[in-house]
């Protein structure tokens, strides 16, 4: 049926193509366009029919899987492994349905666009051209046919998502029930005795099988013995000599000059860290290889020998972490210092915790292999949690034993030393350390108690995730410390942008650690896969969907646009604008406008490249208009005023202006505000809207020329014309004034105490106003003194009333003073 349908579609397609060719010569461009649109629609129809045939088969498979999952979920109990298997199958089918849905929508969307291009259907009684009517009818039919796979895939997609949600809910409920399940207490004497007997029996059987395996392989004993001896020599002698040599070289390097000491610190710390990982790892690998070679992996000993590798891995990791962090490395102590005794305790407890973690892995894999019963497993779990709890508690206590730094001092205003505020980084580090140690103490106490009561799963879920998280934090500290030493060596201790690399390394480590931490704390692999799927597919904003890939494209395109904008600004500022007649202020305004336009264009291009429909921004703008009208009105007005200032340029950088009570020099004009430096060296930030709503005095807008008025008074009786001549001569002698227009002395009037004159002087540079005014005042004083012209000052006569009464009062006061004497 599907093949016949595709054949009919192909026949219709060929016939339509022939009609297209004939239409070009018969009826002109309208019929040609209509025929071509019909040909395109039929081509899509042929593709849709072929896909629909395949979709019917897929839909049958999806339906069968969904019914099977529903049947399983309706049963009373099903294993977790079976649930995960069904979920993975549903997830695969969901992805298939999602891809087919996207393809079906892509086929149907052009048809809808072409139908929309024809406009709305004519109202009742209206006449439409026959070609348009046929085209509308054909497109409507094709759209209806194209919608079939769209709806079918959407239905399958929703059904799969619903079943996945039900499986996830069931798995979470099962995990919760497992945590809260109360088992018999492993502290009962009968349980301990039976577990000990069972464990001893299992160990005897494993040892017997291992001995039998070794005895059977006589020819392999010598190679196995040599491998074991080589591993022991590496772990004991070779390790000690190599580590001692590296530590000696590190101490010598740190004693050298500053530049070499930095490189010695980095390479020494790196060599020590790698040595503590590689040398014990090589020794353990040889010992494990010796066990495999000897033939000990025989019978019931085979799974145990295979699982010993996990124990060795935990021990090697614990040795590396303990020796790197707490081994007395002077470089590492700069970043993670403890008191000497606490450092030794932390080192021993880290090794003990590594042993506990390795034994737990060995016990758990033994339980899965079947050589340990659940009863024995419960008792061994309690024993390991007690030992591990003590070690974890002591480790946390040791981590709090931090050497107190010497208090920093600063010199106060009166010259005396005062204690400085503590470094915020140290305060934050202490707070984080206290929180982490508190969690460690809580887990160390709660886990053994819960295991003793009988909460087997809950005790493990509390202790081992905390232990694993602590180990990851230690790894992160080591890596960040090594990156810090590398940056310090590369930059020679100078501050710069590279100093942010340790922070970036810590952030990357935190991101990379999230998946394993999530798994340890109870998340399933399917949860991580679902989270990754949501991140990849992104979130919907209106009709657009934004994903991390789209965001990355946006960042790349915007960064390129921003870099090009910076380059264009530099070219304009250095090569183009200096060749024009624009003044420096105009050049800066042009560069600023080009920068803003470039950033806006880069943002629009990046948004378009990321797949965000710009028409949707109108909805966002409409939603923000209310907020702009109320809360952002001042910001928007300042922004618009800043653009006007940059375009009209009523003020520019370097101008001497006065706006309101503020007077000074313009230092910077941005789109939001203008920075003015007053003459007392204070910096004032003025919103740009103030320049639009108030008067602005600009003393240096078109040029630096200015005027200063010198006012002076002379005593009554002076020759006014002679005074005016002298003032004009004195002003003409000042080199800071213009010759044209020349200074002019004016007799302004008769004052209460003097004859008032004013000298109007025009300055070459208004910035020399104070110098010119001071110089002219000095010259006037000297010339008036030489010419005998008096500069009056105010004099006052005091008239006393009731003089007789005041005299009597004074005589009486004098007489009383005489009698007392």
PDB file of C-alpha atoms in Angstrom, residues 548-731:
ATOM      1  CA  UNK A 548      23.150  25.896  25.658  1.00  0.00           C
ATOM      2  CA  UNK A 549      24.382  25.425  22.094  1.00  0.00           C
ATOM      3  CA  UNK A 550      22.371  28.470  21.032  1.00  0.00           C
ATOM      4  CA  UNK A 551      23.734  30.409  23.986  1.00  0.00           C
ATOM      5  CA  UNK A 552      27.271  29.402  23.006  1.00  0.00           C
ATOM      6  CA  UNK A 553      26.619  30.589  19.432  1.00  0.00           C
ATOM      7  CA  UNK A 554      25.296  33.859  20.854  1.00  0.00           C
ATOM      8  CA  UNK A 555      28.420  34.328  22.983  1.00  0.00           C
ATOM      9  CA  UNK A 556      30.775  33.549  20.078  1.00  0.00           C
ATOM     10  CA  UNK A 557      29.004  35.842  17.587  1.00  0.00           C
ATOM     11  CA  UNK A 558      28.647  38.641  20.123  1.00  0.00           C
ATOM     12  CA  UNK A 559      32.306  38.312  21.149  1.00  0.00           C
ATOM     13  CA  UNK A 560      33.368  38.539  17.508  1.00  0.00           C
ATOM     14  CA  UNK A 561      31.128  41.570  16.986  1.00  0.00           C
ATOM     15  CA  UNK A 562      32.418  43.207  20.138  1.00  0.00           C
ATOM     16  CA  UNK A 563      36.032  42.593  19.079  1.00  0.00           C
ATOM     17  CA  UNK A 564      35.327  44.059  15.624  1.00  0.00           C
ATOM     18  CA  UNK A 565      33.707  47.084  17.276  1.00  0.00           C
ATOM     19  CA  UNK A 566      36.781  47.622  19.433  1.00  0.00           C
ATOM     20  CA  UNK A 567      38.996  47.304  16.336  1.00  0.00           C
ATOM     21  CA  UNK A 568      36.907  49.806  14.357  1.00  0.00           C
ATOM     22  CA  UNK A 569      36.975  52.241  17.296  1.00  0.00           C
ATOM     23  CA  UNK A 570      40.746  51.955  17.490  1.00  0.00           C
ATOM     24  CA  UNK A 571      41.130  52.516  13.741  1.00  0.00           C
ATOM     25  CA  UNK A 572      38.862  55.570  13.880  1.00  0.00           C
ATOM     26  CA  UNK A 573      40.629  56.999  16.921  1.00  0.00           C
ATOM     27  CA  UNK A 574      44.178  56.421  15.637  1.00  0.00           C
ATOM     28  CA  UNK A 575      44.090  56.657  11.825  1.00  0.00           C
ATOM     29  CA  UNK A 576      40.856  58.139  10.454  1.00  0.00           C
ATOM     30  CA  UNK A 577      39.600  60.872  12.767  1.00  0.00           C
ATOM     31  CA  UNK A 578      42.973  62.574  13.325  1.00  0.00           C
ATOM     32  CA  UNK A 579      43.001  63.324   9.569  1.00  0.00           C
ATOM     33  CA  UNK A 580      39.689  65.201   9.803  1.00  0.00           C
ATOM     34  CA  UNK A 581      38.949  68.691  11.067  1.00  0.00           C
ATOM     35  CA  UNK A 582      37.042  67.456  14.077  1.00  0.00           C
ATOM     36  CA  UNK A 583      38.286  68.705  17.413  1.00  0.00           C
ATOM     37  CA  UNK A 584      39.338  66.099  20.024  1.00  0.00           C
ATOM     38  CA  UNK A 585      35.968  66.273  21.765  1.00  0.00           C
ATOM     39  CA  UNK A 586      34.129  65.593  18.511  1.00  0.00           C
ATOM     40  CA  UNK A 587      36.428  62.699  17.744  1.00  0.00           C
ATOM     41  CA  UNK A 588      35.677  61.121  21.124  1.00  0.00           C
ATOM     42  CA  UNK A 589      31.936  61.600  20.542  1.00  0.00           C
ATOM     43  CA  UNK A 590      32.147  59.858  17.152  1.00  0.00           C
ATOM     44  CA  UNK A 591      34.123  56.975  18.648  1.00  0.00           C
ATOM     45  CA  UNK A 592      31.596  56.598  21.490  1.00  0.00           C
ATOM     46  CA  UNK A 593      28.609  56.573  19.118  1.00  0.00           C
ATOM     47  CA  UNK A 594      30.293  54.013  16.846  1.00  0.00           C
ATOM     48  CA  UNK A 595      30.969  51.842  19.898  1.00  0.00           C
ATOM     49  CA  UNK A 596      27.327  51.907  21.050  1.00  0.00           C
ATOM     50  CA  UNK A 597      26.028  51.228  17.537  1.00  0.00           C
ATOM     51  CA  UNK A 598      28.503  48.357  17.107  1.00  0.00           C
ATOM     52  CA  UNK A 599      27.461  46.728  20.364  1.00  0.00           C
ATOM     53  CA  UNK A 600      23.774  46.973  19.463  1.00  0.00           C
ATOM     54  CA  UNK A 601      24.396  45.517  15.981  1.00  0.00           C
ATOM     55  CA  UNK A 602      26.543  42.712  17.436  1.00  0.00           C
ATOM     56  CA  UNK A 603      23.776  41.864  19.924  1.00  0.00           C
ATOM     57  CA  UNK A 604      21.090  41.809  17.209  1.00  0.00           C
ATOM     58  CA  UNK A 605      23.198  39.630  14.897  1.00  0.00           C
ATOM     59  CA  UNK A 606      24.062  37.270  17.753  1.00  0.00           C
ATOM     60  CA  UNK A 607      20.407  36.965  18.770  1.00  0.00           C
ATOM     61  CA  UNK A 608      19.417  36.231  15.188  1.00  0.00           C
ATOM     62  CA  UNK A 609      22.222  33.668  14.766  1.00  0.00           C
ATOM     63  CA  UNK A 610      21.153  31.946  17.986  1.00  0.00           C
ATOM     64  CA  UNK A 611      17.728  31.358  16.474  1.00  0.00           C
ATOM     65  CA  UNK A 612      15.717  33.756  18.625  1.00  0.00           C
ATOM     66  CA  UNK A 613      12.954  35.359  16.606  1.00  0.00           C
ATOM     67  CA  UNK A 614      13.388  39.104  16.952  1.00  0.00           C
ATOM     68  CA  UNK A 615       9.658  39.613  16.562  1.00  0.00           C
ATOM     69  CA  UNK A 616       9.258  38.006  19.979  1.00  0.00           C
ATOM     70  CA  UNK A 617      11.251  40.841  21.461  1.00  0.00           C
ATOM     71  CA  UNK A 618       8.256  43.094  20.853  1.00  0.00           C
ATOM     72  CA  UNK A 619       6.341  41.041  23.435  1.00  0.00           C
ATOM     73  CA  UNK A 620       9.197  41.374  25.886  1.00  0.00           C
ATOM     74  CA  UNK A 621       9.436  45.101  25.215  1.00  0.00           C
ATOM     75  CA  UNK A 622       5.704  45.470  25.794  1.00  0.00           C
ATOM     76  CA  UNK A 623       5.965  43.624  29.086  1.00  0.00           C
ATOM     77  CA  UNK A 624       8.883  45.802  30.158  1.00  0.00           C
ATOM     78  CA  UNK A 625       7.198  49.049  29.127  1.00  0.00           C
ATOM     79  CA  UNK A 626       5.246  49.155  32.390  1.00  0.00           C
ATOM     80  CA  UNK A 627       8.427  48.721  34.410  1.00  0.00           C
ATOM     81  CA  UNK A 628      10.187  51.328  32.292  1.00  0.00           C
ATOM     82  CA  UNK A 629       7.322  53.727  32.784  1.00  0.00           C
ATOM     83  CA  UNK A 630       7.556  53.444  36.566  1.00  0.00           C
ATOM     84  CA  UNK A 631      10.900  52.159  37.803  1.00  0.00           C
ATOM     85  CA  UNK A 632      13.220  52.803  34.859  1.00  0.00           C
ATOM     86  CA  UNK A 633      11.931  56.173  33.718  1.00  0.00           C
ATOM     87  CA  UNK A 634      14.913  58.053  35.135  1.00  0.00           C
ATOM     88  CA  UNK A 635      17.382  55.586  33.633  1.00  0.00           C
ATOM     89  CA  UNK A 636      15.812  55.854  30.193  1.00  0.00           C
ATOM     90  CA  UNK A 637      15.683  59.660  30.337  1.00  0.00           C
ATOM     91  CA  UNK A 638      19.355  59.751  31.313  1.00  0.00           C
ATOM     92  CA  UNK A 639      20.190  57.375  28.468  1.00  0.00           C
ATOM     93  CA  UNK A 640      18.342  59.477  25.892  1.00  0.00           C
ATOM     94  CA  UNK A 641      19.920  62.657  27.276  1.00  0.00           C
ATOM     95  CA  UNK A 642      23.360  61.032  26.995  1.00  0.00           C
ATOM     96  CA  UNK A 643      22.784  60.245  23.335  1.00  0.00           C
ATOM     97  CA  UNK A 644      21.684  63.842  22.735  1.00  0.00           C
ATOM     98  CA  UNK A 645      24.813  65.125  24.464  1.00  0.00           C
ATOM     99  CA  UNK A 646      27.007  62.926  22.287  1.00  0.00           C
ATOM    100  CA  UNK A 647      25.242  63.986  19.086  1.00  0.00           C
ATOM    101  CA  UNK A 648      24.610  67.723  19.671  1.00  0.00           C
ATOM    102  CA  UNK A 649      27.735  68.150  21.829  1.00  0.00           C
ATOM    103  CA  UNK A 650      26.698  71.195  23.915  1.00  0.00           C
ATOM    104  CA  UNK A 651      29.505  70.069  26.222  1.00  0.00           C
ATOM    105  CA  UNK A 652      32.578  67.951  25.598  1.00  0.00           C
ATOM    106  CA  UNK A 653      35.379  66.443  27.604  1.00  0.00           C
ATOM    107  CA  UNK A 654      37.721  69.094  28.944  1.00  0.00           C
ATOM    108  CA  UNK A 655      35.101  71.880  28.999  1.00  0.00           C
ATOM    109  CA  UNK A 656      34.806  74.227  31.972  1.00  0.00           C
ATOM    110  CA  UNK A 657      31.114  74.169  32.823  1.00  0.00           C
ATOM    111  CA  UNK A 658      28.725  75.101  35.581  1.00  0.00           C
ATOM    112  CA  UNK A 659      25.446  73.271  36.054  1.00  0.00           C
ATOM    113  CA  UNK A 660      23.429  74.243  39.086  1.00  0.00           C
ATOM    114  CA  UNK A 661      25.809  74.655  42.015  1.00  0.00           C
ATOM    115  CA  UNK A 662      28.441  72.404  40.446  1.00  0.00           C
ATOM    116  CA  UNK A 663      31.351  73.935  38.558  1.00  0.00           C
ATOM    117  CA  UNK A 664      34.381  72.177  37.159  1.00  0.00           C
ATOM    118  CA  UNK A 665      35.930  70.360  34.201  1.00  0.00           C
ATOM    119  CA  UNK A 666      34.164  67.608  32.238  1.00  0.00           C
ATOM    120  CA  UNK A 667      36.157  64.391  32.526  1.00  0.00           C
ATOM    121  CA  UNK A 668      33.901  61.779  30.920  1.00  0.00           C
ATOM    122  CA  UNK A 669      30.536  61.664  29.126  1.00  0.00           C
ATOM    123  CA  UNK A 670      28.685  58.339  29.081  1.00  0.00           C
ATOM    124  CA  UNK A 671      25.156  57.437  28.075  1.00  0.00           C
ATOM    125  CA  UNK A 672      23.909  57.599  31.660  1.00  0.00           C
ATOM    126  CA  UNK A 673      25.896  60.325  33.392  1.00  0.00           C
ATOM    127  CA  UNK A 674      28.658  62.877  33.065  1.00  0.00           C
ATOM    128  CA  UNK A 675      31.666  63.025  35.378  1.00  0.00           C
ATOM    129  CA  UNK A 676      32.814  66.514  36.459  1.00  0.00           C
ATOM    130  CA  UNK A 677      35.978  67.246  38.399  1.00  0.00           C
ATOM    131  CA  UNK A 678      35.591  70.331  40.548  1.00  0.00           C
ATOM    132  CA  UNK A 679      38.424  72.776  41.228  1.00  0.00           C
ATOM    133  CA  UNK A 680      38.955  71.299  44.687  1.00  0.00           C
ATOM    134  CA  UNK A 681      39.669  67.941  42.971  1.00  0.00           C
ATOM    135  CA  UNK A 682      36.362  66.347  43.950  1.00  0.00           C
ATOM    136  CA  UNK A 683      34.604  64.150  41.384  1.00  0.00           C
ATOM    137  CA  UNK A 684      30.871  64.684  40.858  1.00  0.00           C
ATOM    138  CA  UNK A 685      28.663  62.392  38.764  1.00  0.00           C
ATOM    139  CA  UNK A 686      25.796  64.374  37.229  1.00  0.00           C
ATOM    140  CA  UNK A 687      22.838  62.544  35.573  1.00  0.00           C
ATOM    141  CA  UNK A 688      22.574  63.502  31.919  1.00  0.00           C
ATOM    142  CA  UNK A 689      18.932  64.488  32.326  1.00  0.00           C
ATOM    143  CA  UNK A 690      20.054  67.484  34.429  1.00  0.00           C
ATOM    144  CA  UNK A 691      21.756  68.962  31.365  1.00  0.00           C
ATOM    145  CA  UNK A 692      18.459  68.846  29.496  1.00  0.00           C
ATOM    146  CA  UNK A 693      16.291  70.334  32.243  1.00  0.00           C
ATOM    147  CA  UNK A 694      18.549  73.112  33.607  1.00  0.00           C
ATOM    148  CA  UNK A 695      20.786  75.870  32.267  1.00  0.00           C
ATOM    149  CA  UNK A 696      24.421  74.989  31.670  1.00  0.00           C
ATOM    150  CA  UNK A 697      27.224  77.562  31.617  1.00  0.00           C
ATOM    151  CA  UNK A 698      30.049  76.428  29.330  1.00  0.00           C
ATOM    152  CA  UNK A 699      33.072  78.715  29.471  1.00  0.00           C
ATOM    153  CA  UNK A 700      35.095  76.839  26.848  1.00  0.00           C
ATOM    154  CA  UNK A 701      32.507  75.589  24.330  1.00  0.00           C
ATOM    155  CA  UNK A 702      33.823  77.161  21.113  1.00  0.00           C
ATOM    156  CA  UNK A 703      37.217  78.471  22.341  1.00  0.00           C
ATOM    157  CA  UNK A 704      39.267  79.025  25.466  1.00  0.00           C
ATOM    158  CA  UNK A 705      38.939  82.800  25.307  1.00  0.00           C
ATOM    159  CA  UNK A 706      37.281  84.461  28.263  1.00  0.00           C
ATOM    160  CA  UNK A 707      36.821  87.693  30.134  1.00  0.00           C
ATOM    161  CA  UNK A 708      37.758  88.828  33.619  1.00  0.00           C
ATOM    162  CA  UNK A 709      36.496  91.990  35.338  1.00  0.00           C
ATOM    163  CA  UNK A 710      38.784  93.765  37.832  1.00  0.00           C
ATOM    164  CA  UNK A 711      36.895  96.121  40.157  1.00  0.00           C
ATOM    165  CA  UNK A 712      38.725  98.814  42.163  1.00  0.00           C
ATOM    166  CA  UNK A 713      37.786 101.977  44.091  1.00  0.00           C
ATOM    167  CA  UNK A 714      39.788 105.176  44.692  1.00  0.00           C
ATOM    168  CA  UNK A 715      39.360 107.975  47.219  1.00  0.00           C
ATOM    169  CA  UNK A 716      37.117 110.932  46.521  1.00  0.00           C
ATOM    170  CA  UNK A 717      39.116 113.839  45.111  1.00  0.00           C
ATOM    171  CA  UNK A 718      41.195 111.637  42.769  1.00  0.00           C
ATOM    172  CA  UNK A 719      41.449 112.561  39.064  1.00  0.00           C
ATOM    173  CA  UNK A 720      39.071 110.051  37.514  1.00  0.00           C
ATOM    174  CA  UNK A 721      40.487 110.329  33.985  1.00  0.00           C
ATOM    175  CA  UNK A 722      44.009 109.825  35.262  1.00  0.00           C
ATOM    176  CA  UNK A 723      42.861 106.790  37.237  1.00  0.00           C
ATOM    177  CA  UNK A 724      41.179 105.333  34.126  1.00  0.00           C
ATOM    178  CA  UNK A 725      44.327 105.876  32.059  1.00  0.00           C
ATOM    179  CA  UNK A 726      46.529 104.220  34.684  1.00  0.00           C
ATOM    180  CA  UNK A 727      44.192 101.212  34.973  1.00  0.00           C
ATOM    181  CA  UNK A 728      44.158 100.752  31.196  1.00  0.00           C
ATOM    182  CA  UNK A 729      47.948 100.939  31.013  1.00  0.00           C
ATOM    183  CA  UNK A 730      48.375  98.487  33.862  1.00  0.00           C
ATOM    184  CA  UNK A 731      45.992  95.994  32.230  1.00  0.00           C
TER     185      UNK A 731
END
